[in-house]
PDB file of C-alpha atoms in Angstrom:
ATOM      1  CA  GLY A1357    -103.782  -0.633 -99.079  1.00  0.00           C
ATOM      2  CA  ASP A1358    -105.574  -3.771 -97.568  1.00  0.00           C
ATOM      3  CA  SER A1359    -104.358  -4.593 -94.040  1.00  0.00           C
ATOM      4  CA  VAL A1360    -105.607  -7.109 -91.179  1.00  0.00           C
ATOM      5  CA  THR A1361    -106.227  -6.026 -87.868  1.00  0.00           C
ATOM      6  CA  GLN A1362    -105.235  -8.406 -84.989  1.00  0.00           C
ATOM      7  CA  MET A1363    -106.189  -8.496 -81.060  1.00  0.00           C
ATOM      8  CA  GLU A1364    -103.356  -7.649 -79.170  1.00  0.00           C
ATOM      9  CA  GLY A1365    -102.169 -10.213 -77.077  1.00  0.00           C
ATOM     10  CA  PRO A1366    -100.570 -12.615 -74.838  1.00  0.00           C
ATOM     11  CA  VAL A1367    -103.875 -13.856 -73.997  1.00  0.00           C
ATOM     12  CA  THR A1368    -103.395 -16.183 -71.774  1.00  0.00           C
ATOM     13  CA  LEU A1369    -106.152 -18.959 -70.664  1.00  0.00           C
ATOM     14  CA  SER A1370    -106.600 -21.980 -68.849  1.00  0.00           C
ATOM     15  CA  GLU A1371    -107.269 -25.417 -70.501  1.00  0.00           C
ATOM     16  CA  GLU A1372    -110.179 -26.187 -71.504  1.00  0.00           C
ATOM     17  CA  ALA A1373    -111.505 -22.494 -71.577  1.00  0.00           C
ATOM     18  CA  PHE A1374    -113.228 -20.827 -74.932  1.00  0.00           C
ATOM     19  CA  LEU A1375    -110.911 -19.235 -77.321  1.00  0.00           C
ATOM     20  CA  THR A1376    -111.925 -16.121 -79.749  1.00  0.00           C
ATOM     21  CA  ILE A1377    -109.326 -14.295 -81.446  1.00  0.00           C
ATOM     22  CA  ASN A1378    -110.503 -10.746 -83.571  1.00  0.00           C
ATOM     23  CA  CYS A1379    -109.889 -10.344 -86.275  1.00  0.00           C
ATOM     24  CA  THR A1380    -110.636  -7.673 -88.845  1.00  0.00           C
ATOM     25  CA  TYR A1381    -109.367  -6.227 -92.091  1.00  0.00           C
ATOM     26  CA  THR A1382    -109.601  -4.004 -95.060  1.00  0.00           C
ATOM     27  CA  ALA A1383    -109.245  -4.905 -98.463  1.00  0.00           C
ATOM     28  CA  THR A1384    -110.089  -3.907-102.329  1.00  0.00           C
ATOM     29  CA  GLY A1385    -111.705  -6.351-104.065  1.00  0.00           C
ATOM     30  CA  TYR A1386    -112.605  -9.983-102.654  1.00  0.00           C
ATOM     31  CA  PRO A1387    -110.105 -11.353-100.386  1.00  0.00           C
ATOM     32  CA  SER A1388    -109.325 -14.695 -99.783  1.00  0.00           C
ATOM     33  CA  LEU A1389    -109.036 -15.194 -95.591  1.00  0.00           C
ATOM     34  CA  PHE A1390    -106.671 -16.627 -93.717  1.00  0.00           C
ATOM     35  CA  TRP A1391    -105.354 -17.958 -90.119  1.00  0.00           C
ATOM     36  CA  TYR A1392    -101.443 -19.214 -89.686  1.00  0.00           C
ATOM     37  CA  VAL A1393    -100.279 -20.931 -86.440  1.00  0.00           C
ATOM     38  CA  GLN A1394     -96.660 -20.760 -85.646  1.00  0.00           C
ATOM     39  CA  TYR A1395     -95.195 -23.037 -82.652  1.00  0.00           C
ATOM     40  CA  PRO A1396     -92.163 -21.987 -80.662  1.00  0.00           C
ATOM     41  CA  GLY A1397     -89.190 -22.541 -83.291  1.00  0.00           C
ATOM     42  CA  GLU A1398     -90.838 -23.246 -86.383  1.00  0.00           C
ATOM     43  CA  GLY A1399     -92.328 -21.834 -89.854  1.00  0.00           C
ATOM     44  CA  LEU A1400     -96.176 -20.786 -90.426  1.00  0.00           C
ATOM     45  CA  GLN A1401     -98.680 -23.340 -90.762  1.00  0.00           C
ATOM     46  CA  LEU A1402    -101.658 -23.023 -92.656  1.00  0.00           C
ATOM     47  CA  LEU A1403    -104.332 -23.610 -90.035  1.00  0.00           C
ATOM     48  CA  LEU A1404    -107.858 -22.841 -91.681  1.00  0.00           C
ATOM     49  CA  LYS A1405    -109.262 -20.600 -94.432  1.00  0.00           C
ATOM     50  CA  ALA A1406    -111.945 -19.201 -95.993  1.00  0.00           C
ATOM     51  CA  THR A1407    -112.193 -18.104 -99.813  1.00  0.00           C
ATOM     52  CA  LYS A1408    -115.456 -16.126-100.105  1.00  0.00           C
ATOM     53  CA  ALA A1409    -118.750 -14.661 -98.150  1.00  0.00           C
ATOM     54  CA  ASP A1410    -120.041 -17.627 -95.353  1.00  0.00           C
ATOM     55  CA  ASP A1411    -117.554 -19.898 -96.060  1.00  0.00           C
ATOM     56  CA  LYS A1412    -116.861 -21.326 -93.087  1.00  0.00           C
ATOM     57  CA  GLY A1413    -113.141 -22.824 -92.392  1.00  0.00           C
ATOM     58  CA  SER A1414    -112.644 -24.962 -89.791  1.00  0.00           C
ATOM     59  CA  ASN A1415    -109.392 -27.431 -88.782  1.00  0.00           C
ATOM     60  CA  LYS A1416    -108.308 -29.132 -85.415  1.00  0.00           C
ATOM     61  CA  GLY A1417    -111.483 -27.581 -83.353  1.00  0.00           C
ATOM     62  CA  PHE A1418    -110.587 -23.830 -84.789  1.00  0.00           C
ATOM     63  CA  GLU A1419    -113.478 -22.400 -86.773  1.00  0.00           C
ATOM     64  CA  ALA A1420    -113.195 -18.738 -88.476  1.00  0.00           C
ATOM     65  CA  THR A1421    -115.982 -17.785 -90.750  1.00  0.00           C
ATOM     66  CA  TYR A1422    -116.117 -14.859 -93.254  1.00  0.00           C
ATOM     67  CA  ARG A1423    -118.045 -11.696 -93.070  1.00  0.00           C
ATOM     68  CA  LYS A1424    -118.144  -9.958 -95.506  1.00  0.00           C
ATOM     69  CA  GLU A1425    -120.282  -6.988 -93.884  1.00  0.00           C
ATOM     70  CA  THR A1426    -118.481  -6.821 -90.662  1.00  0.00           C
ATOM     71  CA  THR A1427    -115.328  -7.318 -92.659  1.00  0.00           C
ATOM     72  CA  SER A1428    -114.435 -10.121 -89.811  1.00  0.00           C
ATOM     73  CA  PHE A1429    -112.685 -13.475 -89.692  1.00  0.00           C
ATOM     74  CA  HIS A1430    -112.421 -13.555 -85.661  1.00  0.00           C
ATOM     75  CA  LEU A1431    -111.082 -17.545 -84.255  1.00  0.00           C
ATOM     76  CA  GLU A1432    -112.151 -19.459 -82.222  1.00  0.00           C
ATOM     77  CA  LYS A1433    -111.802 -23.064 -81.054  1.00  0.00           C
ATOM     78  CA  GLY A1434    -114.669 -24.373 -77.815  1.00  0.00           C
ATOM     79  CA  SER A1435    -112.004 -25.999 -75.577  1.00  0.00           C
ATOM     80  CA  VAL A1436    -108.829 -25.032 -76.046  1.00  0.00           C
ATOM     81  CA  GLN A1437    -105.327 -27.609 -74.906  1.00  0.00           C
ATOM     82  CA  VAL A1438    -102.065 -27.184 -73.114  1.00  0.00           C
ATOM     83  CA  SER A1439    -100.518 -27.699 -77.128  1.00  0.00           C
ATOM     84  CA  ASP A1440    -102.465 -24.459 -78.528  1.00  0.00           C
ATOM     85  CA  SER A1441     -99.720 -22.499 -77.498  1.00  0.00           C
ATOM     86  CA  ALA A1442     -98.514 -20.778 -80.125  1.00  0.00           C
ATOM     87  CA  VAL A1443     -98.416 -17.157 -82.126  1.00  0.00           C
ATOM     88  CA  TYR A1444    -101.659 -16.984 -83.932  1.00  0.00           C
ATOM     89  CA  PHE A1445    -101.933 -14.964 -87.424  1.00  0.00           C
ATOM     90  CA  CYS A1446    -104.574 -13.815 -89.200  1.00  0.00           C
ATOM     91  CA  ALA A1447    -103.423 -12.990 -93.189  1.00  0.00           C
ATOM     92  CA  LEU A1448    -105.561 -12.263 -96.559  1.00  0.00           C
ATOM     93  CA  VAL A1449    -104.480 -11.574-100.312  1.00  0.00           C
ATOM     94  CA  GLY A1450    -106.892  -9.469-102.274  1.00  0.00           C
ATOM     95  CA  GLY A1451    -107.995 -10.048-105.561  1.00  0.00           C
ATOM     96  CA  GLY A1452    -105.120  -9.985-107.927  1.00  0.00           C
ATOM     97  CA  ALA A1453    -102.101  -9.954-105.647  1.00  0.00           C
ATOM     98  CA  ASP A1454     -99.916 -12.871-105.138  1.00  0.00           C
ATOM     99  CA  GLY A1455     -98.806 -11.853-101.065  1.00  0.00           C
ATOM    100  CA  LEU A1456    -100.130 -12.413 -98.291  1.00  0.00           C
ATOM    101  CA  THR A1457    -101.171  -9.262 -96.074  1.00  0.00           C
ATOM    102  CA  PHE A1458    -100.493 -10.234 -92.442  1.00  0.00           C
ATOM    103  CA  GLY A1459    -101.908  -9.163 -88.795  1.00  0.00           C
ATOM    104  CA  LYS A1460     -98.987  -8.995 -86.225  1.00  0.00           C
ATOM    105  CA  GLY A1461    -100.283 -12.153 -84.813  1.00  0.00           C
ATOM    106  CA  THR A1462    -101.348 -13.052 -81.486  1.00  0.00           C
ATOM    107  CA  HIS A1463     -99.456 -15.192 -78.459  1.00  0.00           C
ATOM    108  CA  LEU A1464    -101.636 -17.746 -77.454  1.00  0.00           C
ATOM    109  CA  ILE A1465    -100.692 -18.944 -74.210  1.00  0.00           C
ATOM    110  CA  ILE A1466    -102.807 -22.341 -72.341  1.00  0.00           C
ATOM    111  CA  GLN A1467    -102.121 -22.755 -68.802  1.00  0.00           C
ATOM    112  CA  PRO A1468    -102.869 -26.274 -67.489  1.00  0.00           C
TER     113      PRO A1468
ATOM    114  CA  GLU B1427     -96.436 -34.419 -95.554  1.00  0.00           C
ATOM    115  CA  PRO B1428     -94.505 -32.257 -97.785  1.00  0.00           C
ATOM    116  CA  GLU B1429     -92.259 -29.578 -96.722  1.00  0.00           C
ATOM    117  CA  VAL B1430     -90.786 -26.390 -97.662  1.00  0.00           C
ATOM    118  CA  THR B1431     -87.171 -26.715 -96.030  1.00  0.00           C
ATOM    119  CA  GLN B1432     -84.786 -23.303 -95.658  1.00  0.00           C
ATOM    120  CA  THR B1433     -80.879 -23.203 -95.608  1.00  0.00           C
ATOM    121  CA  PRO B1434     -79.187 -21.769 -92.914  1.00  0.00           C
ATOM    122  CA  SER B1435     -81.259 -21.981 -90.097  1.00  0.00           C
ATOM    123  CA  HIS B1436     -79.223 -19.060 -88.638  1.00  0.00           C
ATOM    124  CA  GLN B1437     -77.283 -16.513 -91.046  1.00  0.00           C
ATOM    125  CA  VAL B1438     -74.944 -14.649 -89.791  1.00  0.00           C
ATOM    126  CA  THR B1439     -72.083 -11.434 -91.745  1.00  0.00           C
ATOM    127  CA  GLN B1440     -70.969  -8.176 -91.364  1.00  0.00           C
ATOM    128  CA  MET B1441     -72.497  -5.099 -92.581  1.00  0.00           C
ATOM    129  CA  GLY B1442     -71.985  -4.471 -96.782  1.00  0.00           C
ATOM    130  CA  GLN B1443     -71.319  -8.088 -97.454  1.00  0.00           C
ATOM    131  CA  GLU B1444     -73.666 -10.229-100.281  1.00  0.00           C
ATOM    132  CA  VAL B1445     -75.475 -13.232 -98.798  1.00  0.00           C
ATOM    133  CA  ILE B1446     -77.729 -15.948-100.252  1.00  0.00           C
ATOM    134  CA  LEU B1447     -81.232 -17.483 -98.631  1.00  0.00           C
ATOM    135  CA  ARG B1448     -81.360 -20.782 -99.546  1.00  0.00           C
ATOM    136  CA  CYS B1449     -84.705 -22.428-100.104  1.00  0.00           C
ATOM    137  CA  VAL B1450     -86.622 -25.549-101.713  1.00  0.00           C
ATOM    138  CA  PRO B1451     -89.835 -25.064-102.428  1.00  0.00           C
ATOM    139  CA  ILE B1452     -92.142 -28.406-102.774  1.00  0.00           C
ATOM    140  CA  SER B1453     -92.456 -30.150-105.444  1.00  0.00           C
ATOM    141  CA  ASN B1454     -95.048 -29.861-107.334  1.00  0.00           C
ATOM    142  CA  HIS B1455     -95.636 -26.024-106.447  1.00  0.00           C
ATOM    143  CA  LEU B1456     -95.140 -23.530-108.835  1.00  0.00           C
ATOM    144  CA  TYR B1457     -95.454 -20.424-107.189  1.00  0.00           C
ATOM    145  CA  PHE B1458     -92.501 -19.691-104.826  1.00  0.00           C
ATOM    146  CA  TYR B1459     -92.079 -16.605-102.342  1.00  0.00           C
ATOM    147  CA  TRP B1460     -90.505 -14.508-100.221  1.00  0.00           C
ATOM    148  CA  TYR B1461     -91.385 -12.836 -97.037  1.00  0.00           C
ATOM    149  CA  ARG B1462     -89.157 -11.712 -93.713  1.00  0.00           C
ATOM    150  CA  GLN B1463     -90.334  -9.943 -90.688  1.00  0.00           C
ATOM    151  CA  ILE B1464     -88.081  -7.978 -88.368  1.00  0.00           C
ATOM    152  CA  LEU B1465     -87.680  -8.836 -84.794  1.00  0.00           C
ATOM    153  CA  GLY B1466     -91.204  -7.606 -83.181  1.00  0.00           C
ATOM    154  CA  GLN B1467     -93.381  -6.597 -86.588  1.00  0.00           C
ATOM    155  CA  LYS B1468     -95.566  -8.106 -88.704  1.00  0.00           C
ATOM    156  CA  VAL B1469     -94.044 -10.605 -91.538  1.00  0.00           C
ATOM    157  CA  GLU B1470     -94.224  -9.031 -95.041  1.00  0.00           C
ATOM    158  CA  PHE B1471     -94.321  -9.910 -97.840  1.00  0.00           C
ATOM    159  CA  LEU B1472     -91.255  -9.317-100.342  1.00  0.00           C
ATOM    160  CA  VAL B1473     -91.837 -11.310-104.010  1.00  0.00           C
ATOM    161  CA  SER B1474     -93.417 -13.908-105.599  1.00  0.00           C
ATOM    162  CA  PHE B1475     -92.185 -15.821-108.907  1.00  0.00           C
ATOM    163  CA  TYR B1476     -93.748 -17.978-111.232  1.00  0.00           C
ATOM    164  CA  ASN B1477     -92.590 -19.061-114.868  1.00  0.00           C
ATOM    165  CA  ASN B1478     -89.298 -18.443-114.008  1.00  0.00           C
ATOM    166  CA  GLU B1479     -90.068 -14.069-113.589  1.00  0.00           C
ATOM    167  CA  ILE B1480     -90.788 -12.190-111.047  1.00  0.00           C
ATOM    168  CA  SER B1481     -94.434 -11.691-110.711  1.00  0.00           C
ATOM    169  CA  GLU B1482     -94.664  -9.572-108.125  1.00  0.00           C
ATOM    170  CA  LYS B1483     -92.764  -7.598-105.617  1.00  0.00           C
ATOM    171  CA  SER B1484     -93.306  -5.217-102.507  1.00  0.00           C
ATOM    172  CA  GLU B1485     -91.666  -1.775-102.116  1.00  0.00           C
ATOM    173  CA  ILE B1486     -89.409  -3.608 -99.902  1.00  0.00           C
ATOM    174  CA  PHE B1487     -88.122  -5.007-102.086  1.00  0.00           C
ATOM    175  CA  ASP B1488     -85.942  -2.815-103.788  1.00  0.00           C
ATOM    176  CA  ASP B1489     -82.505  -3.084-106.271  1.00  0.00           C
ATOM    177  CA  GLN B1490     -80.366  -5.167-103.611  1.00  0.00           C
ATOM    178  CA  PHE B1491     -82.823  -7.583-103.583  1.00  0.00           C
ATOM    179  CA  SER B1492     -82.408 -10.548-105.982  1.00  0.00           C
ATOM    180  CA  VAL B1493     -84.672 -13.904-106.872  1.00  0.00           C
ATOM    181  CA  GLU B1494     -83.664 -17.252-109.087  1.00  0.00           C
ATOM    182  CA  ARG B1495     -84.482 -20.372-109.799  1.00  0.00           C
ATOM    183  CA  PRO B1496     -80.905 -21.536-110.684  1.00  0.00           C
ATOM    184  CA  ASP B1497     -82.038 -25.116-111.212  1.00  0.00           C
ATOM    185  CA  GLY B1498     -85.513 -27.566-111.149  1.00  0.00           C
ATOM    186  CA  SER B1499     -85.173 -27.870-107.029  1.00  0.00           C
ATOM    187  CA  ASN B1500     -83.391 -24.803-105.702  1.00  0.00           C
ATOM    188  CA  PHE B1501     -85.174 -20.821-104.975  1.00  0.00           C
ATOM    189  CA  THR B1502     -82.636 -18.089-103.861  1.00  0.00           C
ATOM    190  CA  LEU B1503     -83.238 -14.902-102.304  1.00  0.00           C
ATOM    191  CA  LYS B1504     -79.904 -12.934-102.680  1.00  0.00           C
ATOM    192  CA  ILE B1505     -78.859  -9.526-100.795  1.00  0.00           C
ATOM    193  CA  ARG B1506     -76.172  -7.423-102.238  1.00  0.00           C
ATOM    194  CA  SER B1507     -74.586  -5.356 -99.599  1.00  0.00           C
ATOM    195  CA  THR B1508     -76.742  -6.227 -96.601  1.00  0.00           C
ATOM    196  CA  LYS B1509     -77.633  -3.039 -93.969  1.00  0.00           C
ATOM    197  CA  LEU B1510     -77.863  -3.631 -90.378  1.00  0.00           C
ATOM    198  CA  GLU B1511     -81.861  -3.074 -90.294  1.00  0.00           C
ATOM    199  CA  ASP B1512     -82.002  -6.340 -93.091  1.00  0.00           C
ATOM    200  CA  SER B1513     -81.685  -8.364 -89.653  1.00  0.00           C
ATOM    201  CA  ALA B1514     -84.862 -10.252 -89.635  1.00  0.00           C
ATOM    202  CA  MET B1515     -86.529 -13.926 -90.291  1.00  0.00           C
ATOM    203  CA  TYR B1516     -86.402 -14.813 -94.116  1.00  0.00           C
ATOM    204  CA  PHE B1517     -89.266 -16.641 -94.873  1.00  0.00           C
ATOM    205  CA  CYS B1518     -89.714 -18.976 -97.910  1.00  0.00           C
ATOM    206  CA  ALA B1519     -93.277 -20.232 -99.428  1.00  0.00           C
ATOM    207  CA  SER B1520     -94.596 -22.277-102.111  1.00  0.00           C
ATOM    208  CA  SER B1521     -98.474 -22.860-103.496  1.00  0.00           C
ATOM    209  CA  GLY B1522     -99.596 -24.831-106.239  1.00  0.00           C
ATOM    210  CA  GLU B1523    -100.829 -24.567-109.857  1.00  0.00           C
ATOM    211  CA  ALA B1524    -104.819 -23.285-108.867  1.00  0.00           C
ATOM    212  CA  SER B1525    -105.770 -19.989-108.896  1.00  0.00           C
ATOM    213  CA  ILE B1526    -103.145 -18.018-105.611  1.00  0.00           C
ATOM    214  CA  ARG B1527    -106.568 -17.178-103.889  1.00  0.00           C
ATOM    215  CA  ASN B1528    -107.652 -20.545-104.111  1.00  0.00           C
ATOM    216  CA  GLN B1529    -104.462 -22.377-103.196  1.00  0.00           C
ATOM    217  CA  PRO B1530    -103.097 -21.414 -99.470  1.00  0.00           C
ATOM    218  CA  GLN B1531     -99.245 -20.785 -98.994  1.00  0.00           C
ATOM    219  CA  HIS B1532     -96.970 -23.114 -97.468  1.00  0.00           C
ATOM    220  CA  PHE B1533     -94.080 -21.400 -95.023  1.00  0.00           C
ATOM    221  CA  GLY B1534     -91.023 -22.835 -94.388  1.00  0.00           C
ATOM    222  CA  ASP B1535     -89.241 -23.095 -90.719  1.00  0.00           C
ATOM    223  CA  GLY B1536     -87.744 -19.396 -91.832  1.00  0.00           C
ATOM    224  CA  THR B1537     -83.928 -18.106 -91.840  1.00  0.00           C
ATOM    225  CA  ARG B1538     -82.768 -15.848 -89.014  1.00  0.00           C
ATOM    226  CA  LEU B1539     -80.580 -14.177 -90.855  1.00  0.00           C
ATOM    227  CA  SER B1540     -78.392 -11.387 -88.209  1.00  0.00           C
ATOM    228  CA  ILE B1541     -76.134  -8.636 -89.511  1.00  0.00           C
ATOM    229  CA  LEU B1542     -73.068  -7.026 -87.595  1.00  0.00           C
TER     230      LEU B1542
END
């Protein structure tokens, strides 16, 4: 079945550092890919999405590019802030399926 | 911005009892979902619902689970005879009318279910 693998956390960075959170996937067909973020005490919020190969999703300074050749969708941000501290989930929905398949989540901690 | 709302935020229930988790999806959305997250584990898909019937369900969604849209606004998940292993955070989500693969799912804040 479909699966998503994310780098293990927690990831601890200083403010203004460059962020990469790796995400790779296995899926049948051509999935759509998503990054969700969960701030403490809140639900999952959509951060960005990409629906076909080479699409780049972007939002709030975060970016991720759908790489079909490497089955990856790595999340990047050029300069992180303390307010970016949260858990980040990579997810996909495969062709013909309804439900999202999630990675385990990566806990990001940004220190001032 | 429209939100998915879930109630209660925390539910404590004795093992073997029935529990109903409630959700109000975004008003113009047509697809509804339930997910769960056992502490320390992945968010897992349970079921999707469209046009007043189950569209897809996972292996987790066995006979003890059921879903219902009792009126035009609520979407409920019922667990008939709860077990200790049902303790988890349960998330409701909804998405719009267009093809599912292109429409992101919007999540509520979740209901934490604790089975004693």
